[in-house]
Each structure stands twice: as structure tokens, then as C-alpha cells.
Amino acid sequence: MPRTPGVTDAAVPCAPDRPSRPPEVLESEWNDWRWHMRKRITSVKKAQRWLRLTADEEKAIEKSAGKYRWSVTPYYASLMDPDDPTCPVRQQAIPALGELVEFPGAEVDPVGDMFYRKTNRVVHKYPDRVIMLITEACPVYCRHCTRKFHTTDVGGSYFRDSEGESFTEDLRYIAEHPEIRDVLLTGGDPLSYRDGKLEEIVSGLRGIPTVEIIRIGSRFPVLLPQRITEDLCEMLARYHPVWLNTHFNHPKEITPESAGAVDRLLRHGIPVGNQTVLLRGVNDDVATMRTLMTELLRIRVRPYYLYHCDNVTGVSHFMTSIEKGWEIMEGLQGHITGFGVPQYVLTTRIGKIPIAQPCFTRTPDGLLLRNYRGEEMVVDDAVHPITEPDAR
Ligand SMILES: *Cc1c(COP(=O)(O)O)cnc(C)c1O
Ligand code: SF4
């Protein structure tokens, strides 16, 4: 895929390449998401077919085995640089020794999902919207997962033995709370379920008159875009309005396959947004983020959130400073179109809080404004009063 002119690719680590289907894999297999699920990489031996693992990576795979789940789809592995352990795709999916280091203040659930959990699957934190935890399964277990304790920690779980439980109680809770007009299916990755099971859930929600929009949070467009089949899209389109947010973290993840998955969703009327996590060593520089956001716009994905990395147990080594986030936001805002700029948020027990620095200061004469080039001007209080006239 050609890169955006005017954005320097030079600073972007691991220049994006086409994913490569190994010659012994049939095209029909490569295009079949079930084949990738069956062939997931779960051992050093299988990984060695794709990568030259470093001694540290091998050690991390071994040591984390009893602690964190690990699996990688052949598709996602094909995006990795086989020789470079700092490859941004590789770092998101290959265990690192940093996961096993204890960080001060790290918690398994810093955002309080468990505190706001009302039924087996419903987390009700904001009055008008809930998340519904569908499953703990994911095609790839991202090393930076904010729900690492639940998706990846072999000792942790939302569900223990209750994942198979019926959805009756969860749907009843939503029906009994008519203030809930927005339900976000998440997990784990909801699209890990087969279409029939998903349809049961989505149609169940559509049967509740007070549910206005259904949202799906899924990383399949990035980790295994072949999962986004015409059949799946047709099924979802029967229950509109349905929205989908995915999770691209690096321009390398934007491939013809992932662009195809996005196109299928969009052609079925499902708007696609993106949530990026700011990750040390993966995407914590302006050039990478600017390329990511402009490339997302090219495949018609709307950047939604840029998450500051949470201090989650096993994830803390990916954390950056908040100043790093500010630097990136300043490198986006005004430099690219406003709808290519995500909102920079910190997820907390009291919600997701926007933490970008304001581009203005209040002064006695009015607002002092600063643009993306650092130029300043004052908007006169006589022209745009800050306070209501009768309050002056
Ligand atoms: C993120 C989240 C939502 C959805 O938030 P939006 O800002 O509307 O995308 C809802 N409930 C919980 C518990 C969440 O963490
Ligand atoms: S796909 Fe999402 S839920 Fe699953 S491990 Fe990755 S970040 Fe976590």
C-alpha cells in the first residue's frame, strides 16, 4: 500500500510490508479465518517458523507460560520483522521479560470493571451505556491488553466457569434499565464467537426497544481480518444501527487484508472507528502516530481514542509518561485534519478522562490561543466574551 506523501516514513520503524503467505500455504487456507485459528502459534517451535527469536524472547515465552496465555495468528505473525525484536508488531504479540516484572502501583483492574459489574457480563459505569463482556477468547493475546488479567492471565477470569451461562440475566438487566441506550459488546473479542451465537446476542439486544445503538469492540480487523466475512457483515447489518471500533496501533498493521475487512464493514453500513493505545517502543513517536492516523483515514477508519497505557499488572513496561502523550497530540492537532485526531484519554475508575493540553489560556483581555505552529493570538473579550454579559 503506498504511503501518504508528505509524511516522513524514514522515522517509522519497520517500514510496512505486505504480509507474506508462505508458499506452502494455499490461498484458500490463508483466506479462511478458521485455518488461522487452527494454526495459531503457541510454542517456541511454531514461532521459529516465522521469526528468529532472541534468547530473551524464548526465556519470556518459557517463563510467562504458566502465567499468561499466548497465541498468535499466522496472519499477524506474517506482519512481523523476522529479525528485529523491536518490530512494533512483534512487541505487541511476543512475550517479553518486562511482563514478569512487578511495577509499583500496578493492579489487575485499575479501571474498576469488576466494581461496576452488575451481572455476569454487564458493566454499568456510565448511566446511558454499558459494556457487555462476551468472552475472554481472542485470536492473539496482546501483551498490552488492558484486561490482561481476564484475557491472558491463566489464573484470572471474569467468568471462571460462567462464560457458557445463558445471556438471559444480562439482557434482562439491560431491559430493566431503560436509561441504557448504547450497548458495547467487548471481552475478550466478541467476534471469537461463531456467527450464530453472535446473532443470538445481537438479536436479543435488538429486541429491547430502549437499546438504540449496538457497538462491537473487536481487534479481528487487525489480528485476523479474514474473520470479517460477507456473511458476518450481512448478519450484523440486519440489526442496525451497529458500530464497530477496532484497535490499530501501528501503520504496519494496515494491509490490503485489513483494509478489505474495513471495506466490507463499511459497505454494510457499519461505521468503523479506532482506539489506539500509546505504547512505549511501539508507537510513542509523532511520525509513527501521524502516519497511523492518516493511513487510517485512507482506509476510512475514524480515529476515536488514544489511550494512555494503564498501569495494569503485566503491562506496565509499555507505559509512557503523560508528557509523551501531549507531545504526540501536539504533533497531530492542526497538522492533520481534525477528524484524524483521536481524543487522548486516561481510563480511570471514574471514567475515561480527556487529558490533552488546552490550546488556550484565559487572560483578562480574552482568550490567548496557540496554533499548531506555536503562533499566538488573543481573541478579544469584546468580540468573543468568555462570560455572559450580565455576569460581568
Ligand atoms: C469505555 C467504556 C464505555 C464506552 O465509553 P465511550 O466513551 O462511550 O466509548 C462504557 N462503559 C465502560 C465501563 C467503559 O469502560
Ligand atoms: S484483542 Fe483486545 S481484548 Fe483481546 S488481548 Fe488484544 S487488546 Fe485484549
CSV table of C-alpha atoms and ligand atoms in Angstrom, one decimal:
chain,number,residue,atom,x,y,z
A,1,MET,CA,0.0,0.0,0.0
A,2,PRO,CA,1.5,3.4,-1.0
A,3,ARG,CA,2.4,5.7,1.9
A,4,THR,CA,0.9,9.1,2.5
A,5,PRO,CA,3.0,11.8,0.6
A,6,GLY,CA,4.5,14.4,2.8
A,7,VAL,CA,4.8,12.3,5.9
A,8,THR,CA,8.3,11.1,6.6
A,9,ASP,CA,8.4,7.3,6.6
A,10,ALA,CA,12.0,7.3,7.5
A,11,ALA,CA,11.3,7.6,11.2
A,12,VAL,CA,8.7,4.9,11.2
A,13,PRO,CA,10.2,1.7,12.5
A,14,CYS,CA,9.9,-1.5,10.4
A,15,ALA,CA,8.7,0.1,7.1
A,16,PRO,CA,5.4,-1.5,6.3
A,17,ASP,CA,5.4,-4.5,4.0
A,18,ARG,CA,2.9,-6.8,2.6
A,19,PRO,CA,2.0,-9.8,4.8
A,20,SER,CA,3.5,-12.8,3.2
A,21,ARG,CA,1.7,-16.0,2.7
A,22,PRO,CA,4.3,-18.8,3.0
A,23,PRO,CA,4.5,-20.7,-0.3
A,24,GLU,CA,3.3,-24.0,1.2
A,25,VAL,CA,0.0,-22.4,2.4
A,26,LEU,CA,-2.8,-22.5,-0.1
A,27,GLU,CA,-4.5,-19.2,-0.8
A,28,SER,CA,-7.8,-20.7,0.2
A,29,GLU,CA,-6.3,-21.6,3.6
A,30,TRP,CA,-4.8,-18.2,4.0
A,31,ASN,CA,-8.2,-16.5,3.3
A,32,ASP,CA,-10.0,-18.7,5.8
A,33,TRP,CA,-10.1,-17.4,9.3
A,34,ARG,CA,-10.7,-20.9,10.7
A,35,TRP,CA,-7.4,-22.1,9.2
A,36,HIS,CA,-5.6,-19.3,11.1
A,37,MET,CA,-7.4,-20.1,14.3
A,38,ARG,CA,-6.4,-23.8,14.0
A,39,LYS,CA,-2.8,-22.9,13.1
A,40,ARG,CA,-2.2,-20.3,15.8
A,41,ILE,CA,1.3,-20.1,17.1
A,42,THR,CA,1.5,-21.3,20.7
A,43,SER,CA,5.0,-22.6,21.1
A,44,VAL,CA,8.7,-21.6,20.5
A,45,LYS,CA,8.9,-24.3,17.8
A,46,LYS,CA,5.9,-22.9,15.9
A,47,ALA,CA,7.1,-19.4,16.3
A,48,GLN,CA,10.5,-20.3,14.9
A,49,ARG,CA,8.9,-20.9,11.5
A,50,TRP,CA,8.1,-17.2,11.4
A,51,LEU,CA,10.8,-15.5,13.5
A,52,ARG,CA,14.3,-15.7,14.7
A,53,LEU,CA,13.5,-15.5,18.4
A,54,THR,CA,16.0,-13.9,20.6
A,55,ALA,CA,17.2,-15.6,23.8
A,56,ASP,CA,15.2,-13.1,25.9
A,57,GLU,CA,12.1,-13.8,23.9
A,58,GLU,CA,12.5,-17.5,24.3
A,59,LYS,CA,13.1,-17.0,28.0
A,60,ALA,CA,10.0,-14.8,28.3
A,61,ILE,CA,7.8,-17.4,26.4
A,62,GLU,CA,9.0,-20.1,28.7
A,63,LYS,CA,8.7,-18.0,31.9
A,64,SER,CA,5.3,-16.5,31.1
A,65,ALA,CA,3.8,-19.8,30.0
A,66,GLY,CA,2.5,-20.7,33.5
A,67,LYS,CA,1.2,-17.1,34.0
A,68,TYR,CA,-0.1,-15.6,30.7
A,69,ARG,CA,-1.8,-17.1,27.7
A,70,TRP,CA,-0.1,-16.7,24.4
A,71,SER,CA,-1.2,-17.2,20.9
A,72,VAL,CA,-0.5,-15.5,17.5
A,73,THR,CA,-2.4,-15.9,14.2
A,74,PRO,CA,-0.2,-16.8,11.2
A,75,TYR,CA,-1.6,-13.7,9.6
A,76,TYR,CA,-0.4,-11.4,12.4
A,77,ALA,CA,2.9,-13.2,12.6
A,78,SER,CA,3.4,-12.6,8.8
A,79,LEU,CA,3.5,-8.8,9.6
A,80,MET,CA,6.4,-9.2,12.0
A,81,ASP,CA,10.0,-8.5,11.1
A,82,PRO,CA,11.6,-11.9,11.5
A,83,ASP,CA,15.0,-10.4,12.5
A,84,ASP,CA,14.1,-7.4,14.6
A,85,PRO,CA,12.8,-8.0,18.2
A,86,THR,CA,11.9,-4.3,18.4
A,87,CYS,CA,9.4,-4.7,15.5
A,88,PRO,CA,6.2,-2.9,16.7
A,89,VAL,CA,4.0,-5.8,15.6
A,90,ARG,CA,6.3,-8.3,17.3
A,91,GLN,CA,6.3,-6.4,20.6
A,92,GLN,CA,2.5,-6.5,20.7
A,93,ALA,CA,2.3,-10.2,20.5
A,94,ILE,CA,5.6,-11.9,21.6
A,95,PRO,CA,6.0,-12.2,25.3
A,96,ALA,CA,8.7,-10.0,26.9
A,97,LEU,CA,10.5,-10.4,30.2
A,98,GLY,CA,9.1,-7.0,31.3
A,99,GLU,CA,5.7,-8.6,31.7
A,100,LEU,CA,7.0,-10.6,34.7
A,101,VAL,CA,8.5,-7.5,36.5
A,102,GLU,CA,6.4,-6.0,39.3
A,103,PHE,CA,5.8,-2.3,38.9
A,104,PRO,CA,4.8,0.0,41.8
A,105,GLY,CA,1.1,0.7,41.8
A,106,ALA,CA,0.2,-1.9,39.1
A,107,GLU,CA,-3.2,-3.5,39.5
A,108,VAL,CA,-5.1,-6.2,37.6
A,109,ASP,CA,-8.2,-4.0,37.3
A,110,PRO,CA,-7.2,-0.3,37.7
A,111,VAL,CA,-10.3,0.9,35.9
A,112,GLY,CA,-12.7,-0.9,38.2
A,113,ASP,CA,-14.6,-3.1,35.7
A,114,MET,CA,-15.2,-5.6,38.5
A,115,PHE,CA,-16.6,-2.9,40.7
A,116,TYR,CA,-19.2,-1.8,38.2
A,117,ARG,CA,-20.1,-5.3,37.1
A,118,LYS,CA,-23.9,-5.8,37.6
A,119,THR,CA,-24.4,-9.2,36.1
A,120,ASN,CA,-22.2,-11.9,34.8
A,121,ARG,CA,-21.5,-9.8,31.7
A,122,VAL,CA,-22.8,-6.3,32.2
A,123,VAL,CA,-20.5,-3.5,33.4
A,124,HIS,CA,-22.6,-0.4,34.1
A,125,LYS,CA,-20.4,2.6,34.8
A,126,TYR,CA,-21.9,5.4,32.8
A,127,PRO,CA,-25.7,5.9,33.1
A,128,ASP,CA,-26.6,5.7,29.4
A,129,ARG,CA,-24.3,3.0,28.2
A,130,VAL,CA,-22.8,-0.4,29.3
A,131,ILE,CA,-20.2,-2.8,28.2
A,132,MET,CA,-21.1,-6.4,27.9
A,133,LEU,CA,-18.3,-8.9,28.3
A,134,ILE,CA,-19.0,-11.6,25.8
A,135,THR,CA,-15.9,-13.9,26.1
A,136,GLU,CA,-12.3,-14.0,27.2
A,137,ALA,CA,-11.1,-15.5,24.0
A,138,CYS,CA,-9.0,-13.5,21.5
A,139,PRO,CA,-7.3,-14.6,18.3
A,140,VAL,CA,-4.0,-13.1,19.5
A,141,TYR,CA,-3.4,-12.3,23.2
A,142,CYS,CA,-2.0,-8.8,23.1
A,143,ARG,CA,0.8,-8.3,25.5
A,144,HIS,CA,-0.5,-4.8,26.4
A,145,CYS,CA,-4.2,-5.9,26.9
A,146,THR,CA,-5.8,-3.6,29.5
A,147,ARG,CA,-7.9,-6.6,30.6
A,148,LYS,CA,-4.8,-8.8,30.7
A,149,PHE,CA,-5.9,-10.4,34.0
A,150,HIS,CA,-9.1,-11.6,32.3
A,151,THR,CA,-8.0,-12.4,28.8
A,152,THR,CA,-4.5,-13.6,29.3
A,153,ASP,CA,-3.7,-14.4,32.9
A,154,VAL,CA,-4.1,-18.1,33.2
A,155,GLY,CA,-5.1,-17.6,36.9
A,156,GLY,CA,-7.6,-14.8,36.3
A,157,SER,CA,-11.0,-14.6,34.8
A,158,TYR,CA,-14.3,-12.7,34.7
A,159,PHE,CA,-16.1,-15.9,34.3
A,160,ARG,CA,-14.4,-18.8,35.9
A,161,ASP,CA,-16.9,-21.4,34.8
A,162,SER,CA,-19.7,-19.0,33.9
A,163,GLU,CA,-18.7,-18.0,30.3
A,164,GLY,CA,-21.1,-20.6,29.0
A,165,GLU,CA,-24.0,-19.3,31.0
A,166,SER,CA,-27.1,-18.0,29.2
A,167,PHE,CA,-27.4,-14.3,28.4
A,168,THR,CA,-30.9,-14.1,29.8
A,169,GLU,CA,-29.9,-12.4,33.0
A,170,ASP,CA,-27.7,-9.9,31.2
A,171,LEU,CA,-30.4,-9.0,28.7
A,172,ARG,CA,-32.9,-8.7,31.5
A,173,TYR,CA,-30.7,-6.2,33.3
A,174,ILE,CA,-30.5,-4.0,30.2
A,175,ALA,CA,-34.2,-4.2,29.6
A,176,GLU,CA,-34.9,-3.3,33.2
A,177,HIS,CA,-32.7,-0.2,32.8
A,178,PRO,CA,-34.3,1.9,30.1
A,179,GLU,CA,-31.7,4.6,30.5
A,180,ILE,CA,-29.2,2.2,28.8
A,181,ARG,CA,-29.4,3.2,25.1
A,182,ASP,CA,-25.9,2.1,24.0
A,183,VAL,CA,-24.5,-1.4,24.5
A,184,LEU,CA,-20.9,-2.2,23.7
A,185,LEU,CA,-20.0,-5.8,23.1
A,186,THR,CA,-16.5,-6.5,24.3
A,187,GLY,CA,-14.4,-9.0,26.1
A,188,GLY,CA,-12.0,-10.6,25.1
A,189,ASP,CA,-13.0,-10.3,21.4
A,190,PRO,CA,-16.8,-10.8,20.8
A,191,LEU,CA,-16.1,-11.9,17.2
A,192,SER,CA,-14.4,-15.0,18.6
A,193,TYR,CA,-17.9,-16.4,18.8
A,194,ARG,CA,-19.3,-18.0,15.7
A,195,ASP,CA,-21.9,-16.0,13.7
A,196,GLY,CA,-24.9,-18.0,15.0
A,197,LYS,CA,-24.1,-17.3,18.7
A,198,LEU,CA,-23.3,-13.7,18.0
A,199,GLU,CA,-26.6,-13.3,16.2
A,200,GLU,CA,-28.5,-14.7,19.3
A,201,ILE,CA,-26.9,-11.9,21.4
A,202,VAL,CA,-27.3,-9.1,18.9
A,203,SER,CA,-30.9,-10.0,18.1
A,204,GLY,CA,-31.6,-10.3,21.8
A,205,LEU,CA,-30.4,-6.8,22.3
A,206,ARG,CA,-32.3,-5.5,19.3
A,207,GLY,CA,-35.4,-7.0,20.9
A,208,ILE,CA,-35.0,-4.4,23.7
A,209,PRO,CA,-36.8,-1.2,22.5
A,210,THR,CA,-34.7,1.1,24.7
A,211,VAL,CA,-31.4,-0.1,23.2
A,212,GLU,CA,-30.7,2.4,20.4
A,213,ILE,CA,-27.2,1.5,19.3
A,214,ILE,CA,-25.1,-1.6,19.4
A,215,ARG,CA,-21.4,-1.3,19.4
A,216,ILE,CA,-18.8,-4.0,18.9
A,217,GLY,CA,-15.2,-3.7,20.1
A,218,SER,CA,-13.1,-6.1,18.1
A,219,ARG,CA,-9.4,-6.4,17.1
A,220,PHE,CA,-10.1,-9.0,14.4
A,221,PRO,CA,-9.7,-6.4,11.6
A,222,VAL,CA,-6.1,-6.1,12.8
A,223,LEU,CA,-5.3,-9.6,14.1
A,224,LEU,CA,-7.2,-11.7,11.6
A,225,PRO,CA,-9.1,-9.6,9.1
A,226,GLN,CA,-10.3,-12.7,7.3
A,227,ARG,CA,-12.8,-13.1,10.2
A,228,ILE,CA,-14.8,-10.2,8.8
A,229,THR,CA,-16.7,-12.2,6.2
A,230,GLU,CA,-19.5,-11.0,4.0
A,231,ASP,CA,-21.8,-13.4,6.0
A,232,LEU,CA,-20.8,-11.8,9.3
A,233,CYS,CA,-21.4,-8.3,7.9
A,234,GLU,CA,-24.7,-9.2,6.4
A,235,MET,CA,-25.9,-10.7,9.7
A,236,LEU,CA,-24.8,-7.6,11.7
A,237,ALA,CA,-26.4,-5.3,9.2
A,238,ARG,CA,-29.8,-6.9,10.0
A,239,TYR,CA,-29.6,-5.3,13.4
A,240,HIS,CA,-28.6,-1.7,12.6
A,241,PRO,CA,-27.6,0.7,13.9
A,242,VAL,CA,-24.4,-1.3,14.6
A,243,TRP,CA,-21.0,0.4,15.1
A,244,LEU,CA,-17.6,-1.2,15.3
A,245,ASN,CA,-14.4,0.1,17.0
A,246,THR,CA,-11.2,-1.7,16.3
A,247,HIS,CA,-7.6,-1.3,17.6
A,248,PHE,CA,-4.8,-0.5,15.1
A,249,ASN,CA,-1.6,0.6,16.9
A,250,HIS,CA,0.9,0.9,14.1
A,251,PRO,CA,0.9,1.7,10.4
A,252,LYS,CA,2.4,-1.7,9.7
A,253,GLU,CA,-0.9,-3.2,10.7
A,254,ILE,CA,-2.7,-1.5,7.8
A,255,THR,CA,-2.6,-4.0,5.0
A,256,PRO,CA,-4.7,-4.9,2.0
A,257,GLU,CA,-6.3,-7.6,4.1
A,258,SER,CA,-7.2,-5.2,7.0
A,259,ALA,CA,-8.4,-2.6,4.5
A,260,GLY,CA,-10.6,-5.2,2.9
A,261,ALA,CA,-12.1,-6.1,6.3
A,262,VAL,CA,-12.9,-2.4,7.0
A,263,ASP,CA,-14.3,-2.0,3.5
A,264,ARG,CA,-16.7,-4.9,4.0
A,265,LEU,CA,-17.9,-3.5,7.3
A,266,LEU,CA,-18.4,0.0,5.8
A,267,ARG,CA,-20.2,-1.4,2.7
A,268,HIS,CA,-22.7,-2.9,5.1
A,269,GLY,CA,-23.3,0.4,6.8
A,270,ILE,CA,-21.2,-0.3,9.9
A,271,PRO,CA,-19.0,2.7,10.8
A,272,VAL,CA,-15.5,1.8,11.8
A,273,GLY,CA,-13.6,3.7,14.5
A,274,ASN,CA,-10.2,3.1,16.0
A,275,GLN,CA,-8.8,3.0,19.5
A,276,THR,CA,-5.0,3.2,19.8
A,277,VAL,CA,-3.0,2.5,22.9
A,278,LEU,CA,0.1,4.6,23.4
A,279,LEU,CA,2.8,2.0,23.9
A,280,ARG,CA,6.5,2.6,24.7
A,281,GLY,CA,8.7,1.4,21.9
A,282,VAL,CA,5.8,0.6,19.7
A,283,ASN,CA,4.1,3.8,18.7
A,284,ASP,CA,5.4,6.5,21.0
A,285,ASP,CA,6.7,9.0,18.5
A,286,VAL,CA,5.0,11.7,16.4
A,287,ALA,CA,6.0,10.3,13.0
A,288,THR,CA,4.5,6.9,13.6
A,289,MET,CA,1.3,8.3,15.0
A,290,ARG,CA,0.9,10.8,12.3
A,291,THR,CA,1.3,8.0,9.7
A,292,LEU,CA,-1.0,5.8,11.6
A,293,MET,CA,-3.8,8.4,11.7
A,294,THR,CA,-3.5,9.4,8.1
A,295,GLU,CA,-3.3,5.8,6.9
A,296,LEU,CA,-6.5,5.0,8.9
A,297,LEU,CA,-8.3,7.9,7.1
A,298,ARG,CA,-7.2,6.4,3.8
A,299,ILE,CA,-9.0,3.1,4.7
A,300,ARG,CA,-11.9,5.2,6.0
A,301,VAL,CA,-11.4,4.4,9.7
A,302,ARG,CA,-12.1,7.3,12.1
A,303,PRO,CA,-9.6,7.7,14.9
A,304,TYR,CA,-11.6,7.7,18.2
A,305,TYR,CA,-9.4,7.4,21.3
A,306,LEU,CA,-5.7,7.4,22.0
A,307,TYR,CA,-5.5,5.7,25.4
A,308,HIS,CA,-2.8,6.4,27.8
A,309,CYS,CA,-1.4,3.0,28.8
A,310,ASP,CA,-2.9,1.9,32.1
A,311,ASN,CA,-0.7,0.6,34.9
A,312,VAL,CA,-2.1,-2.9,34.5
A,313,THR,CA,-0.1,-5.8,36.0
A,314,GLY,CA,2.0,-7.4,33.3
A,315,VAL,CA,1.5,-4.3,31.0
A,316,SER,CA,3.3,-1.6,32.9
A,317,HIS,CA,6.5,-1.9,30.9
A,318,PHE,CA,4.6,-0.4,28.0
A,319,MET,CA,3.7,2.8,29.9
A,320,THR,CA,4.9,6.2,28.7
A,321,SER,CA,4.8,9.5,30.5
A,322,ILE,CA,1.8,11.7,30.0
A,323,GLU,CA,4.1,14.3,28.5
A,324,LYS,CA,4.8,11.9,25.7
A,325,GLY,CA,1.1,11.7,25.0
A,326,TRP,CA,1.0,15.5,25.0
A,327,GLU,CA,3.9,15.7,22.5
A,328,ILE,CA,2.1,13.3,20.2
A,329,MET,CA,-1.2,15.2,20.5
A,330,GLU,CA,0.6,18.4,19.7
A,331,GLY,CA,2.2,16.6,16.7
A,332,LEU,CA,-1.3,15.7,15.4
A,333,GLN,CA,-3.6,18.6,16.3
A,334,GLY,CA,-3.7,21.1,13.4
A,335,HIS,CA,-1.0,19.2,11.4
A,336,ILE,CA,-3.6,16.8,10.1
A,337,THR,CA,-7.4,17.2,9.7
A,338,GLY,CA,-9.4,17.4,12.9
A,339,PHE,CA,-11.2,14.2,12.3
A,340,GLY,CA,-7.9,12.3,12.0
A,341,VAL,CA,-7.1,13.4,15.6
A,342,PRO,CA,-8.2,11.0,18.3
A,343,GLN,CA,-9.1,12.1,21.8
A,344,TYR,CA,-6.2,11.4,24.3
A,345,VAL,CA,-7.8,9.8,27.4
A,346,LEU,CA,-6.8,8.3,30.7
A,347,THR,CA,-9.1,5.5,31.7
A,348,THR,CA,-9.9,5.6,35.4
A,349,ARG,CA,-12.4,4.3,37.9
A,350,ILE,CA,-14.4,7.4,37.3
A,351,GLY,CA,-14.4,7.1,33.5
A,352,LYS,CA,-12.3,8.0,30.5
A,353,ILE,CA,-11.0,11.4,31.1
A,354,PRO,CA,-9.7,13.6,28.2
A,355,ILE,CA,-6.2,14.8,29.2
A,356,ALA,CA,-4.9,16.7,26.1
A,357,GLN,CA,-3.5,20.1,27.0
A,358,PRO,CA,-5.7,23.0,26.0
A,359,CYS,CA,-4.5,25.2,23.2
A,360,PHE,CA,-5.8,28.3,25.0
A,361,THR,CA,-5.4,30.3,28.3
A,362,ARG,CA,-7.8,32.7,29.8
A,363,THR,CA,-6.4,36.2,30.2
A,364,PRO,CA,-8.1,39.4,31.4
A,365,ASP,CA,-8.3,40.6,27.7
A,366,GLY,CA,-9.8,37.4,26.4
A,367,LEU,CA,-8.6,34.0,25.2
A,368,LEU,CA,-5.0,33.6,24.3
A,369,LEU,CA,-4.9,31.0,21.5
A,370,ARG,CA,-1.9,29.0,20.3
A,371,ASN,CA,-1.9,27.1,16.9
A,372,TYR,CA,0.0,24.0,15.8
A,373,ARG,CA,2.9,26.1,14.7
A,374,GLY,CA,3.2,27.8,18.1
A,375,GLU,CA,1.8,31.1,16.8
A,376,GLU,CA,-0.3,33.0,19.3
A,377,MET,CA,-3.2,35.5,19.1
A,378,VAL,CA,-5.7,36.9,21.6
A,379,VAL,CA,-9.4,36.7,20.9
A,380,ASP,CA,-10.7,40.0,22.2
A,381,ASP,CA,-13.2,39.7,25.0
A,382,ALA,CA,-15.3,42.4,23.2
A,383,VAL,CA,-15.5,40.1,20.2
A,384,HIS,CA,-15.9,36.7,21.9
A,385,PRO,CA,-16.8,37.4,25.5
A,386,ILE,CA,-15.9,34.5,27.8
A,387,THR,CA,-18.6,35.3,30.4
A,388,GLU,CA,-22.2,36.0,29.9
A,389,PRO,CA,-22.8,39.8,29.6
A,390,ASP,CA,-25.0,40.0,32.7
A,391,ALA,CA,-22.3,38.3,34.8
A,392,ARG,CA,-19.7,40.9,34.0
B,1,LIG,C1,-15.2,2.6,27.6
B,1,LIG,C2,-16.4,2.2,28.3
B,1,LIG,C3,-17.7,2.5,27.8
B,1,LIG,C4,-17.9,3.3,26.5
B,1,LIG,O1,-17.3,4.5,26.6
B,1,LIG,P1,-17.4,5.5,25.4
B,1,LIG,O2,-16.6,6.7,25.9
B,1,LIG,O3,-18.8,5.9,25.1
B,1,LIG,O4,-16.8,4.9,24.2
B,1,LIG,C5,-18.8,2.2,28.5
B,1,LIG,N1,-18.7,1.5,29.7
B,1,LIG,C6,-17.5,1.2,30.3
B,1,LIG,C7,-17.4,0.5,31.6
B,1,LIG,C8,-16.3,1.6,29.6
B,1,LIG,O5,-15.1,1.3,30.1
B,2,SF4,S1,-7.8,-8.4,21.2
B,2,SF4,FE1,-8.4,-6.8,22.7
B,2,SF4,S2,-9.2,-7.9,24.5
B,2,SF4,FE2,-8.0,-9.4,23.2
B,2,SF4,S3,-6.0,-9.5,24.1
B,2,SF4,FE3,-6.0,-8.0,22.4
B,2,SF4,S4,-6.4,-6.0,23.4
B,2,SF4,FE4,-7.0,-7.6,24.9
